[in-house]
Coordinates of N, CA and C and ligand atoms in Angstrom, one line a residue:
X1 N -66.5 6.1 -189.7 CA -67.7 6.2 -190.6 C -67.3 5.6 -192.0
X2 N -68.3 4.9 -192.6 CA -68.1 4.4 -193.8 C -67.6 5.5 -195.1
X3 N -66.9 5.2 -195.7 CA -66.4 6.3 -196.9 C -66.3 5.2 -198.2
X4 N -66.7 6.5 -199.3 CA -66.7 5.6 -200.7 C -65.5 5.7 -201.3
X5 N -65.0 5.0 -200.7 CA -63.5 4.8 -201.3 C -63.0 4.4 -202.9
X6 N -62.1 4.8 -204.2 CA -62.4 4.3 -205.4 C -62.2 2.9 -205.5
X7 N -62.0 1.7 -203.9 CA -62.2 0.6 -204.3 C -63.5 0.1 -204.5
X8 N -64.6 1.0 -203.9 CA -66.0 0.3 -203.8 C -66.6 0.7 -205.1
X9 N -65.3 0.9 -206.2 CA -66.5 1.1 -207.5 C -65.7 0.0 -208.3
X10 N -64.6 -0.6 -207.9 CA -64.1 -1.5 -208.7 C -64.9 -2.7 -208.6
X11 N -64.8 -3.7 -209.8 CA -65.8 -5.0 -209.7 C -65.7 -5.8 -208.6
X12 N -66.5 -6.4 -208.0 CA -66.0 -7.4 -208.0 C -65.2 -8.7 -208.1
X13 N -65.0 -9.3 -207.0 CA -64.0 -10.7 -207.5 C -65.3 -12.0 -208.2
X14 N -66.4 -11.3 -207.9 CA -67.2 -12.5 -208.0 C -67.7 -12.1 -209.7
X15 N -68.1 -10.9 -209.6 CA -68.4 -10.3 -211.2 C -67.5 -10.5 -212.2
X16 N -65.9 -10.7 -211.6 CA -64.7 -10.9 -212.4 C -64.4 -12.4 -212.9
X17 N -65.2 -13.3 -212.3 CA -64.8 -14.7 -212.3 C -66.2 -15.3 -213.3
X18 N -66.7 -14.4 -213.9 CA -67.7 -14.4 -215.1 C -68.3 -15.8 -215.4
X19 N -68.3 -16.4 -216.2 CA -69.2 -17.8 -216.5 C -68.9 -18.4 -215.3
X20 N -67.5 -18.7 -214.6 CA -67.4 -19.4 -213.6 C -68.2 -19.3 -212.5
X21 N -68.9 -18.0 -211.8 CA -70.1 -17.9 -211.2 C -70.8 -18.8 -211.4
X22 N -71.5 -18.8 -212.4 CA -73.1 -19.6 -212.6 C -72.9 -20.7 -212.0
X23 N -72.1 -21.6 -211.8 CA -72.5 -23.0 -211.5 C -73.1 -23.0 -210.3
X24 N -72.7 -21.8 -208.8 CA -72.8 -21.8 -207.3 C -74.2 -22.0 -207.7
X25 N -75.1 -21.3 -208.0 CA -76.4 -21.1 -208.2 C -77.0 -22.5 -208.4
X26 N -76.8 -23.1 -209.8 CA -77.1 -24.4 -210.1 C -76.8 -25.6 -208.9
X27 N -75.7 -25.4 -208.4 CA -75.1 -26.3 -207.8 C -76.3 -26.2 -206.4
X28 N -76.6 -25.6 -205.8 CA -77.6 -25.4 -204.7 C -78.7 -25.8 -205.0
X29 N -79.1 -25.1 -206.3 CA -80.2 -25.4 -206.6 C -80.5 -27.4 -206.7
X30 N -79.5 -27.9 -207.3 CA -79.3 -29.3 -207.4 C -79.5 -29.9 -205.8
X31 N -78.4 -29.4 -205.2 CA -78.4 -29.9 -203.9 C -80.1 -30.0 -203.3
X32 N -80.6 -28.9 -203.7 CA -81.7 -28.8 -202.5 C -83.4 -30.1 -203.1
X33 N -82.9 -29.4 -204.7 CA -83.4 -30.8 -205.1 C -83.4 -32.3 -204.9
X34 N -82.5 -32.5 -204.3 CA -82.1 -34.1 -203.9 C -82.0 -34.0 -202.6
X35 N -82.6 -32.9 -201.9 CA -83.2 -33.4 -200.6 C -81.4 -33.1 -199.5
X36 N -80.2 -32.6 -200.1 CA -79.4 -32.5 -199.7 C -79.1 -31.4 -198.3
X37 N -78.0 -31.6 -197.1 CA -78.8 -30.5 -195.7 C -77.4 -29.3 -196.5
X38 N -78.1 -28.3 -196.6 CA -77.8 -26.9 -197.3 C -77.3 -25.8 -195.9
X39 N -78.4 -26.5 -194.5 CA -78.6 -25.6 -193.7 C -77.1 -25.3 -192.6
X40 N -76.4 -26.3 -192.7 CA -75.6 -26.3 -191.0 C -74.9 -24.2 -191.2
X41 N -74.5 -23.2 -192.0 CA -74.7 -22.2 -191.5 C -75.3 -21.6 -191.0
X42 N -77.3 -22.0 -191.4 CA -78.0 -21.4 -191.2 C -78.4 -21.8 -189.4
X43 N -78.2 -23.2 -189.1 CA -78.2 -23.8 -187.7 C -76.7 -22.7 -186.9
X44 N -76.0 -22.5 -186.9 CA -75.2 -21.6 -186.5 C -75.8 -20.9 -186.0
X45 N -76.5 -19.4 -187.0 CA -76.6 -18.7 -187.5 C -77.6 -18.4 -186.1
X46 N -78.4 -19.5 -186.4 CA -79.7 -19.8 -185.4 C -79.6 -19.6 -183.9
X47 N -78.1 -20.4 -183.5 CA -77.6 -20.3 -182.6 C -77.5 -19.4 -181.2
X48 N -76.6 -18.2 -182.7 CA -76.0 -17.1 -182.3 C -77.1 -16.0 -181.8
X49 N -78.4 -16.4 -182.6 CA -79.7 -14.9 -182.7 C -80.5 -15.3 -180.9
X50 N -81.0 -14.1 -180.9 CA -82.4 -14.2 -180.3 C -83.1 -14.7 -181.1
X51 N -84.2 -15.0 -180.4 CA -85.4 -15.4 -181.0 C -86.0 -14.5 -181.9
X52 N -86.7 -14.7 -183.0 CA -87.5 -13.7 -183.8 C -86.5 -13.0 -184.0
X53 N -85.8 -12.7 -184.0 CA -84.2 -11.7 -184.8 C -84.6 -11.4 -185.3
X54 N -83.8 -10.2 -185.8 CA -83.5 -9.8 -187.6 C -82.3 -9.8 -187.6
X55 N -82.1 -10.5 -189.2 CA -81.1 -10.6 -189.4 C -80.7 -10.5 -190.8
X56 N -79.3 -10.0 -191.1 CA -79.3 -9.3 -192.1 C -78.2 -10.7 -193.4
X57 N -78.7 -11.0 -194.1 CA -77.8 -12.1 -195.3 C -77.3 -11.3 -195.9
X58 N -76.3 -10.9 -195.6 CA -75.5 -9.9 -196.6 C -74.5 -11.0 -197.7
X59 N -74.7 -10.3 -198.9 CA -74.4 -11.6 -200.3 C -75.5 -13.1 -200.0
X60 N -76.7 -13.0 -200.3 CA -77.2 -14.1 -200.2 C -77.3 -15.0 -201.1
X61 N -76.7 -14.4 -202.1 CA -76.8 -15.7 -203.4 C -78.2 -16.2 -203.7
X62 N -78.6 -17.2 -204.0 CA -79.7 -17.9 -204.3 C -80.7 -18.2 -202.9
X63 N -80.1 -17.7 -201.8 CA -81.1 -17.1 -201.0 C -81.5 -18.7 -200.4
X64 N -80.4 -19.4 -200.1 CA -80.6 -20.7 -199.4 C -80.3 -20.5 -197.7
X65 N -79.5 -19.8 -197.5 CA -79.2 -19.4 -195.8 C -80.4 -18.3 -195.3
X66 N -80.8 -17.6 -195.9 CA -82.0 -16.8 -195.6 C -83.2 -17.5 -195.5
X67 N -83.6 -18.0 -196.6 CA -84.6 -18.7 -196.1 C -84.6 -20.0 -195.1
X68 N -83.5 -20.8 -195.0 CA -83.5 -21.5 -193.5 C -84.0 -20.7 -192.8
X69 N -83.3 -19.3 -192.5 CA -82.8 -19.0 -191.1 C -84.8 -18.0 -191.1
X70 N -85.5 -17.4 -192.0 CA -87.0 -17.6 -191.9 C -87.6 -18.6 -191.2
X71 N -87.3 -19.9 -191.7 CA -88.4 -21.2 -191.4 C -87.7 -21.5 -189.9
X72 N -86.7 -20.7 -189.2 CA -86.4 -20.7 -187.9 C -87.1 -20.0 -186.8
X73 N -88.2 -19.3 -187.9 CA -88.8 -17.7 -186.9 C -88.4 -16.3 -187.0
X74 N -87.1 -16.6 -188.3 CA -86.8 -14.9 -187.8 C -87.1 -14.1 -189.3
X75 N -86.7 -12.8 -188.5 CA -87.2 -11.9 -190.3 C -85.7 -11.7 -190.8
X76 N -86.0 -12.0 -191.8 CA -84.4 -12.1 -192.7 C -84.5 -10.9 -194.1
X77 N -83.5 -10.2 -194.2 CA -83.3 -8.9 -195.3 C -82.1 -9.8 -196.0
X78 N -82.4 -10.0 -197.6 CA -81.1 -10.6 -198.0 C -80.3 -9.3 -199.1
X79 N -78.9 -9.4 -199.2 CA -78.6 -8.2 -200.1 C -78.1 -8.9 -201.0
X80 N -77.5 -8.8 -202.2 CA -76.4 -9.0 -203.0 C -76.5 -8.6 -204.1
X81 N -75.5 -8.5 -205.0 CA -75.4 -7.2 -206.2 C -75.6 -8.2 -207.1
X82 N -75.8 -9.6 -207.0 CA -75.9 -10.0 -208.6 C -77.1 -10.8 -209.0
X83 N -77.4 -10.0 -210.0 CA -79.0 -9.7 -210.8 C -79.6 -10.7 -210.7
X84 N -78.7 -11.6 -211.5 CA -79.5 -13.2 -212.0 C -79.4 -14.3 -210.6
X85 N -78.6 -14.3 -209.8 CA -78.9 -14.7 -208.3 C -80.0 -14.1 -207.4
X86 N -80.0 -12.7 -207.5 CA -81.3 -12.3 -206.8 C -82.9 -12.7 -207.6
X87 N -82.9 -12.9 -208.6 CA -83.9 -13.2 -209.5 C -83.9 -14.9 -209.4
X88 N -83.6 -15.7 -209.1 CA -83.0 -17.3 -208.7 C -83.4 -17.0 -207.0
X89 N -83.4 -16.1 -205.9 CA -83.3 -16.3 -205.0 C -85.0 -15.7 -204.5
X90 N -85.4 -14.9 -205.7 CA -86.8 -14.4 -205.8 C -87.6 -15.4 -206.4
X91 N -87.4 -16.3 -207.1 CA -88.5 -17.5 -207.8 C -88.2 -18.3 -206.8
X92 N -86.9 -18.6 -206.3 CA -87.3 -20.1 -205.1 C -87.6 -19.4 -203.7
X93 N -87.4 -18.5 -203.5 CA -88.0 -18.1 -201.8 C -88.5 -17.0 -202.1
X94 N -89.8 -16.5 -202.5 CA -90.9 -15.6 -202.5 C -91.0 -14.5 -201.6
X95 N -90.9 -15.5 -200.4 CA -91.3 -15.0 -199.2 C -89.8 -14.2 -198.3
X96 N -88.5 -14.2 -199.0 CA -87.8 -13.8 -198.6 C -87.5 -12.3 -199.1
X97 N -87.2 -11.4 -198.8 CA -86.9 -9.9 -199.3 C -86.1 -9.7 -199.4
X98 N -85.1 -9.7 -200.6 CA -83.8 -9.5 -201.1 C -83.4 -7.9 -201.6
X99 N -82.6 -7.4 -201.4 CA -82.1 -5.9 -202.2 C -80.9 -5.9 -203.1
X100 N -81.1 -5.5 -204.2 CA -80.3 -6.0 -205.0 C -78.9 -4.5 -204.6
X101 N -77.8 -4.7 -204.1 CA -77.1 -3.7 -203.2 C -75.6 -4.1 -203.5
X102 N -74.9 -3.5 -203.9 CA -73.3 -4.1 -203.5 C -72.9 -3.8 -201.9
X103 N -72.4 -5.0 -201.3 CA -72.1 -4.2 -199.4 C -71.0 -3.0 -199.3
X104 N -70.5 -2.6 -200.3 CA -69.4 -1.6 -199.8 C -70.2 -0.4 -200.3
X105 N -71.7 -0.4 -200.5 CA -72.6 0.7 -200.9 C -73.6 0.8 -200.0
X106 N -73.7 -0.2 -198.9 CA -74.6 -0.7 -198.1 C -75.0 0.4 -197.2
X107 N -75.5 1.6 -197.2 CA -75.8 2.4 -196.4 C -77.4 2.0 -195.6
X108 N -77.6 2.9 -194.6 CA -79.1 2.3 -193.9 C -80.0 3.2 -194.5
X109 N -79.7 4.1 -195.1 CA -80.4 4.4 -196.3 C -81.2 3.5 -197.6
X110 N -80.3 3.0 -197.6 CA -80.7 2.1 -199.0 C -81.6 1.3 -198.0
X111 N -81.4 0.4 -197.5 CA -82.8 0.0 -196.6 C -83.8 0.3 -195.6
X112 N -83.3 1.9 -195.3 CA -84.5 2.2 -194.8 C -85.7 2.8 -196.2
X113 N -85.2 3.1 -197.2 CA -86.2 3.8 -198.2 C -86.8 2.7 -198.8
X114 N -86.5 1.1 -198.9 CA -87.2 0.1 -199.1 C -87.7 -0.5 -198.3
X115 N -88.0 0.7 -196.8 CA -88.7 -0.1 -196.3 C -88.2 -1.3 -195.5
X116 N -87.1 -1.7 -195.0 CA -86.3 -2.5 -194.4 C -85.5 -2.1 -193.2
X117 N -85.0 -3.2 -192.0 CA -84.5 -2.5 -190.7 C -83.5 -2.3 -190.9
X118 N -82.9 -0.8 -190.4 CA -81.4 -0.5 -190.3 C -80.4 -0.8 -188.9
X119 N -80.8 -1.7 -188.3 CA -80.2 -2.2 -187.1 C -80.8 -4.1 -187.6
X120 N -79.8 -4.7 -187.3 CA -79.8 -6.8 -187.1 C -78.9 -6.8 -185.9
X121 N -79.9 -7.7 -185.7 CA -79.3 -8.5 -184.5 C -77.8 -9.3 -184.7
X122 N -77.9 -9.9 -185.8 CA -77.4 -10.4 -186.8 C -77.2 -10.4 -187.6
X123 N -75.5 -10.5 -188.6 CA -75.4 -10.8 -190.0 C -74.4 -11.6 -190.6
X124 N -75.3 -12.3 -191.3 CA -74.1 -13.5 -191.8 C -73.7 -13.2 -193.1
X125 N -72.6 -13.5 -193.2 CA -71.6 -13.2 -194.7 C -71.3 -14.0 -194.6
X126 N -71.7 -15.3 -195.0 CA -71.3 -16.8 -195.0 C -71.2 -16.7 -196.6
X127 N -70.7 -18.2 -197.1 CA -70.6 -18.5 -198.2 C -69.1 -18.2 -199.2
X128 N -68.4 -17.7 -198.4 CA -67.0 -16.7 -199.3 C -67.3 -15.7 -200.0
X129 N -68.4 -15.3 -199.2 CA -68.5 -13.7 -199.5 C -67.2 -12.8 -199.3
X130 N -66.7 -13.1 -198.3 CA -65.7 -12.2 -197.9 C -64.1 -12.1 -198.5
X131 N -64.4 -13.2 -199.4 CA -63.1 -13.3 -200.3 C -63.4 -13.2 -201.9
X132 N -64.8 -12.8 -201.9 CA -65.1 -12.5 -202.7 C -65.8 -10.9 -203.5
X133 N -65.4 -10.1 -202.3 CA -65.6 -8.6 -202.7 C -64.7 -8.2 -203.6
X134 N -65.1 -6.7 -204.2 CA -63.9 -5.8 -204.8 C -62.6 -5.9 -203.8
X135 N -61.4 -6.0 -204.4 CA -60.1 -6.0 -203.7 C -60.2 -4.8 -203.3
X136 N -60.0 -4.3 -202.2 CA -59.6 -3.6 -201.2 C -60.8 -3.0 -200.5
X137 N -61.7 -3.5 -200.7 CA -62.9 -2.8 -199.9 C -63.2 -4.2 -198.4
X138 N -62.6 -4.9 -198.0 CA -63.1 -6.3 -197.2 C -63.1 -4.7 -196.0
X139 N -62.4 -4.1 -195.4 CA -62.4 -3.2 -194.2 C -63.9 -2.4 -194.2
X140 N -63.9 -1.5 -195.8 CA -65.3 -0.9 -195.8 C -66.7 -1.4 -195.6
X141 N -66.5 -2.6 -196.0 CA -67.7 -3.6 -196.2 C -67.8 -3.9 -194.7
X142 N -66.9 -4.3 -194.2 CA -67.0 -4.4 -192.5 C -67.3 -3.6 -191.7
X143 N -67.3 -1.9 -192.0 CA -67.4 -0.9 -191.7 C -68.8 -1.0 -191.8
X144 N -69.6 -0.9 -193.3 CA -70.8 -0.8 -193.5 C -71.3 -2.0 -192.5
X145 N -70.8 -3.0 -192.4 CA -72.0 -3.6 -191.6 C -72.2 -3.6 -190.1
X146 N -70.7 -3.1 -189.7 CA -70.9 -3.1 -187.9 C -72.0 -1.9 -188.0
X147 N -72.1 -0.8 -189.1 CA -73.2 0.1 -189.1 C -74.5 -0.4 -188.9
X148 N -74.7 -1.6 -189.1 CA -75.9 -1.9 -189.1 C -76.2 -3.0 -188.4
X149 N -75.4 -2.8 -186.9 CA -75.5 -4.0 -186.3 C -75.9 -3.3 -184.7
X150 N -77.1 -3.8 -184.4 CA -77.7 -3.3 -182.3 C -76.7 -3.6 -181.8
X151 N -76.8 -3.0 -180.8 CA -75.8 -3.0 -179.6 C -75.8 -4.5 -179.1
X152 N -74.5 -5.0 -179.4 CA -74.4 -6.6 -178.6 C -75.2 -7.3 -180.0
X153 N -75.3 -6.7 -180.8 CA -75.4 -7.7 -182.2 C -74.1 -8.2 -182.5
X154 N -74.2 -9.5 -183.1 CA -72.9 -10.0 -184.3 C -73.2 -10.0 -185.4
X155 N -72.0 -10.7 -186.1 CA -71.1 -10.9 -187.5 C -70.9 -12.1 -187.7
X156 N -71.2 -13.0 -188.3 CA -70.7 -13.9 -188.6 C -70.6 -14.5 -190.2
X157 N -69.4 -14.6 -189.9 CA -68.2 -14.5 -191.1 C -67.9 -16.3 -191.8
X158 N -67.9 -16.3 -193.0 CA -67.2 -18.0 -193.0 C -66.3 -17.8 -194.5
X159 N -65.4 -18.5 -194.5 CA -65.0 -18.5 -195.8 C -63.2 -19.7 -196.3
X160 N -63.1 -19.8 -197.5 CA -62.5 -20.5 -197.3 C -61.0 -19.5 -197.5
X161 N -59.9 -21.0 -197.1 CA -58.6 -19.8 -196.6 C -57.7 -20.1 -197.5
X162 N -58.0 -21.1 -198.8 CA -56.9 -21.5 -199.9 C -57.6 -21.0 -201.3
X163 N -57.6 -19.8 -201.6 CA -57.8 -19.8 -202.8 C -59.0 -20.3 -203.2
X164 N -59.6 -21.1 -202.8 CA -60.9 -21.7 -203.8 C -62.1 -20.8 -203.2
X165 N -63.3 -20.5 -204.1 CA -63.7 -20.7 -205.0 C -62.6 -20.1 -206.1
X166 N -62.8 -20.2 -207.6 CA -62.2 -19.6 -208.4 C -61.9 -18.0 -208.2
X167 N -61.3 -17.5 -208.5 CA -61.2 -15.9 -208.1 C -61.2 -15.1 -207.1
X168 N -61.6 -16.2 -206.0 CA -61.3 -15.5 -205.2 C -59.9 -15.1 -204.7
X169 N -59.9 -14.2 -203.2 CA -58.5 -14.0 -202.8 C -58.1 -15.1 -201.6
X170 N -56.9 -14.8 -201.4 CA -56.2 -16.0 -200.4 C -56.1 -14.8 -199.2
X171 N -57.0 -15.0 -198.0 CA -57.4 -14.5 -197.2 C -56.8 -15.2 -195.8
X172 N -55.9 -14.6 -195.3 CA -55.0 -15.3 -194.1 C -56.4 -15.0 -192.8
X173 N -56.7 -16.0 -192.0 CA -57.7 -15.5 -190.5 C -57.2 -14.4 -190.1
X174 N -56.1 -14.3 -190.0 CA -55.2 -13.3 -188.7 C -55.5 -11.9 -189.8
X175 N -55.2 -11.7 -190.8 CA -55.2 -10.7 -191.6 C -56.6 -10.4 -191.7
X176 N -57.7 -10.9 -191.4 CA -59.3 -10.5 -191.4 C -59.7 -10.6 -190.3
X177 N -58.8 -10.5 -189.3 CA -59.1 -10.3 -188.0 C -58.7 -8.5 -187.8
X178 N -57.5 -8.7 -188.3 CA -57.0 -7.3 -188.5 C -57.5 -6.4 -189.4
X179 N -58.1 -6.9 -190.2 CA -59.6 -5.8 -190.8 C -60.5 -5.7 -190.1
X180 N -61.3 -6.7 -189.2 CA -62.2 -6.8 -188.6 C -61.7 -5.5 -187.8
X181 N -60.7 -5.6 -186.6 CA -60.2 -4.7 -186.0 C -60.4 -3.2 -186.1
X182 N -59.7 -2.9 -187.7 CA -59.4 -1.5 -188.3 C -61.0 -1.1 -188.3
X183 N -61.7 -2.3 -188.5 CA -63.9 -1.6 -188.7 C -64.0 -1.3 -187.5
X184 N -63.5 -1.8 -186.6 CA -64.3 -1.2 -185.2 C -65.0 -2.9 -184.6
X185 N -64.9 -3.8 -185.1 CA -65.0 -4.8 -184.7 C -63.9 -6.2 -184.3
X186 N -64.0 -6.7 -183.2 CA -63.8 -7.7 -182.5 C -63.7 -8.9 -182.6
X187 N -62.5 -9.9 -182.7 CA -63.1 -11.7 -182.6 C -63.7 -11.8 -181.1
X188 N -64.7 -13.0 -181.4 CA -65.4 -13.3 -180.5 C -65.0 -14.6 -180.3
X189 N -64.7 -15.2 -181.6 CA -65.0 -16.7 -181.8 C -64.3 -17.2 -182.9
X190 N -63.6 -18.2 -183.0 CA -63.5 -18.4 -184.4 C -63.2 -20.2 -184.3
X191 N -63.6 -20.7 -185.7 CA -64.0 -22.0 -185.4 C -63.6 -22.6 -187.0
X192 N -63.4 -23.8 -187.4 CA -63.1 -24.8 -188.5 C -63.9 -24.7 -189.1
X193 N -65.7 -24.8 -188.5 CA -66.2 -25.3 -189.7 C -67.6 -24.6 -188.8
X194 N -68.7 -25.0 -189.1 CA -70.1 -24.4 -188.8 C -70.8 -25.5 -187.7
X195 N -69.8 -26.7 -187.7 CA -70.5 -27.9 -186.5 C -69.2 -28.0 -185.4
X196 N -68.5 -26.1 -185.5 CA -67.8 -25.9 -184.3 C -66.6 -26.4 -184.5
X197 N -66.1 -27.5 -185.6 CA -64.6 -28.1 -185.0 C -63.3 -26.9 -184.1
X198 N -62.6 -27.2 -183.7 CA -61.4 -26.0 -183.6 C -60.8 -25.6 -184.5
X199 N -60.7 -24.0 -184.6 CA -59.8 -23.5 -185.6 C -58.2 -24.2 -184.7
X200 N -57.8 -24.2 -186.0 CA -56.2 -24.4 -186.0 C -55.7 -23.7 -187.1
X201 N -54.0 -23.1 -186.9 CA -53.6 -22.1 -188.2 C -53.7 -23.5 -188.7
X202 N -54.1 -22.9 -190.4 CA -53.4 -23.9 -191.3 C -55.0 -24.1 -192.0
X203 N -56.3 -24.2 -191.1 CA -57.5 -25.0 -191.8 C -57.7 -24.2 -192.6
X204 N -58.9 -25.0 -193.9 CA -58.9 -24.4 -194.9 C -60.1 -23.9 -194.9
X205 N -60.9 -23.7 -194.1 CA -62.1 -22.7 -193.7 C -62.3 -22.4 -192.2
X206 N -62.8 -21.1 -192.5 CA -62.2 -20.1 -190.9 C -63.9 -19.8 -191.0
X207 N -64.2 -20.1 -189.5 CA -66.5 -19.1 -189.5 C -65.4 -18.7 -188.2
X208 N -65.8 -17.7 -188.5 CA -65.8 -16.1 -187.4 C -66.3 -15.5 -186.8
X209 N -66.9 -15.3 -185.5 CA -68.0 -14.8 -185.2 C -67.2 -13.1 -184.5
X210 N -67.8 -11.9 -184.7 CA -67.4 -10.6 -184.4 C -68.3 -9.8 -183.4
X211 N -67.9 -8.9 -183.2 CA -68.8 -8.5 -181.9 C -68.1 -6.8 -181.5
X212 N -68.7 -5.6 -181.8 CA -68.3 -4.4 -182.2 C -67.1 -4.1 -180.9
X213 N -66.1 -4.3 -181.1 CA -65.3 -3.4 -180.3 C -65.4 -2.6 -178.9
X214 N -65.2 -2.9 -177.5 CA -65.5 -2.6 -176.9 C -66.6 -2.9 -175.8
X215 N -67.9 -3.8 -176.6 CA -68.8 -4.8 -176.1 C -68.2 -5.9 -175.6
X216 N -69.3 -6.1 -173.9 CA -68.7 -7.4 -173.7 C -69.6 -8.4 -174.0
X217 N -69.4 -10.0 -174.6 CA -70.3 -10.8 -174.2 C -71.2 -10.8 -172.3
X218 N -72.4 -11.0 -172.8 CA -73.2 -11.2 -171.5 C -74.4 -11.7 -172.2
X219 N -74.9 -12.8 -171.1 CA -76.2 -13.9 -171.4 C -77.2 -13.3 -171.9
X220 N -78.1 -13.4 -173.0 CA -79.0 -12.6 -172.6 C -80.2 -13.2 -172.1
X221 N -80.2 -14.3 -171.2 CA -81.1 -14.4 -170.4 C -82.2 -15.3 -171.3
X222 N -82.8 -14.8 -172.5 CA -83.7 -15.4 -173.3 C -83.8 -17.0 -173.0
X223 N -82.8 -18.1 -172.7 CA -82.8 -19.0 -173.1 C -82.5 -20.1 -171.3
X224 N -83.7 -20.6 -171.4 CA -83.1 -21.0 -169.5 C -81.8 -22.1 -169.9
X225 N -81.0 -21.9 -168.7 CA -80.0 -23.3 -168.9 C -79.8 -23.5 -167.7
X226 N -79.5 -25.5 -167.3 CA -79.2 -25.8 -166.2 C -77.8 -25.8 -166.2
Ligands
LIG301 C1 -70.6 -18.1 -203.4 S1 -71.9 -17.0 -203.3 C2 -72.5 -17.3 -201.7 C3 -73.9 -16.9 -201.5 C4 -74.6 -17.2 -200.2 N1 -74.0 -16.4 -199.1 C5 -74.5 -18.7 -199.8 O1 -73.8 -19.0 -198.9 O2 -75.3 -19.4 -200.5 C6 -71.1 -15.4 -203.0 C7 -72.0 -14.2 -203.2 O3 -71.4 -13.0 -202.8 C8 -71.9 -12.0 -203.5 N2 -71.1 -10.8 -203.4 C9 -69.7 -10.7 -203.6 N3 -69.3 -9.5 -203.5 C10 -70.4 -8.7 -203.2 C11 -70.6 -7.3 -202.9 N4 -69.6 -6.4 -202.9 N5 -71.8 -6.9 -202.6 C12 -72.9 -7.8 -202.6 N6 -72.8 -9.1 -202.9 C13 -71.5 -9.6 -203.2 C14 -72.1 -12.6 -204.9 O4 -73.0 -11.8 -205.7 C15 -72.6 -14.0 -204.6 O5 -74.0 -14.1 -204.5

């Protein structure tokens, strides 16, 4: 079970990296302006779901992977704790429903009383979310979210593995596999990049796909194939 541990009141790594933040926001925003493709997690992301999904953007930032993964068909819940991103992710995507939440607070409480699902098919923590939480909560935050994942739902995870963005931490695969583990969750998958390359130790971005402990993969049929 999830517990509030005194790391889930310490800041964040992203709240701690102060003016250096703002640029992600601007820099997206630029990108999408110039017609630039924003989407290949969200094509992943796509992948992995049933059809019509729900699915949960936990740390959505300026709310660029959520709303792809909307204009795909599915219903998307986005979370993240910082004010002026959620308010940037509310003027450009309207139509997307953001909660302003830290994930290591993430209970299904908090979204069932706004009115939002407490089970996804799916949830992506893309972006270096994950090297970007309060230090020592990456297990809790994994905790809270296998909480909020259907049976035979995933996780999928991306982030980079040298230190960059600013502030963040240097996050070994094998060592956030071993958190994943300690949550009660499983590797399923793990991959280079979002257009599949192979992981190899050493790359400098790890997408992860998770899968609760104990579940097996099985087809689910939705999709015919020869
Ligand atoms: C680099 S941005 C990426 C945003 C988005 N996933 C994307 O790919 O565009 C990292 C995000 O993680 C969020 N974040 C970091 N720690 C968090 C936490 N404990 N709870 C909620 N959001 C968090 C930040 O607020 C920020 O929006």
């Amino acid at each position: 079970m999830p517990d509030d541990s005194s790391a889930a009141i310490r800041p964040t790594r992203w709240e701690q990296a102060g003016v250096g933040r703002r640029g992600y926001g601007e820099k997206f925003a630029g990108l999408i302006r110039a017609g630039k493709d924003v989407e290949g997690e969200a094509r992943l992301a796509d992948a992995l779901a049933p059809r019509a999904a729900t699915i949960l953007d936990a740390g959505s930032g300026m709310g660029r992977v959520g709303a792809a993964l909307q204009r795909r068909g599915h219903r998307v819940i986005g979370v993240d704790l910082d004010e002026e991103l959620v308010a940037q992710s509310r003027s450009t995507y309207p139509e997307l429903p953001v909660v302003q939440a830290r994930l290591d607070h993430l209970a299904p409480e908090v979204l069932h009383e706004r009115g939002f699902p407490t089970a996804y098919d799916l949830i992506v923590v893309v972006g270096n979310v994950m090297i970007l939480l309060a230090d020592g909560t990456e297990q809790l935050v994994l905790r809270r979210l296998r909480a909020l994942l259907v049976p035979g739902g995933r996780i999928l995870v991306g982030f980079h593995t040298n230190a960059w963005p600013a502030n963040s931490r240097t996050y070994h695969p094998d060592d956030f596999v071993a958190d994943a583990r300690a949550a009660g969750l499983d590797l399923e998958q793990r991959f280079a990049s979002y257009d599949l390359l192979p992981y190899v130790a050493g790359t400098d971005y790890v997408v992860t796909v998770l899968r609760r402990s104990g579940e097996s993969a099985s087809p689910s049929g939705a999709t015919e194939a020869v």
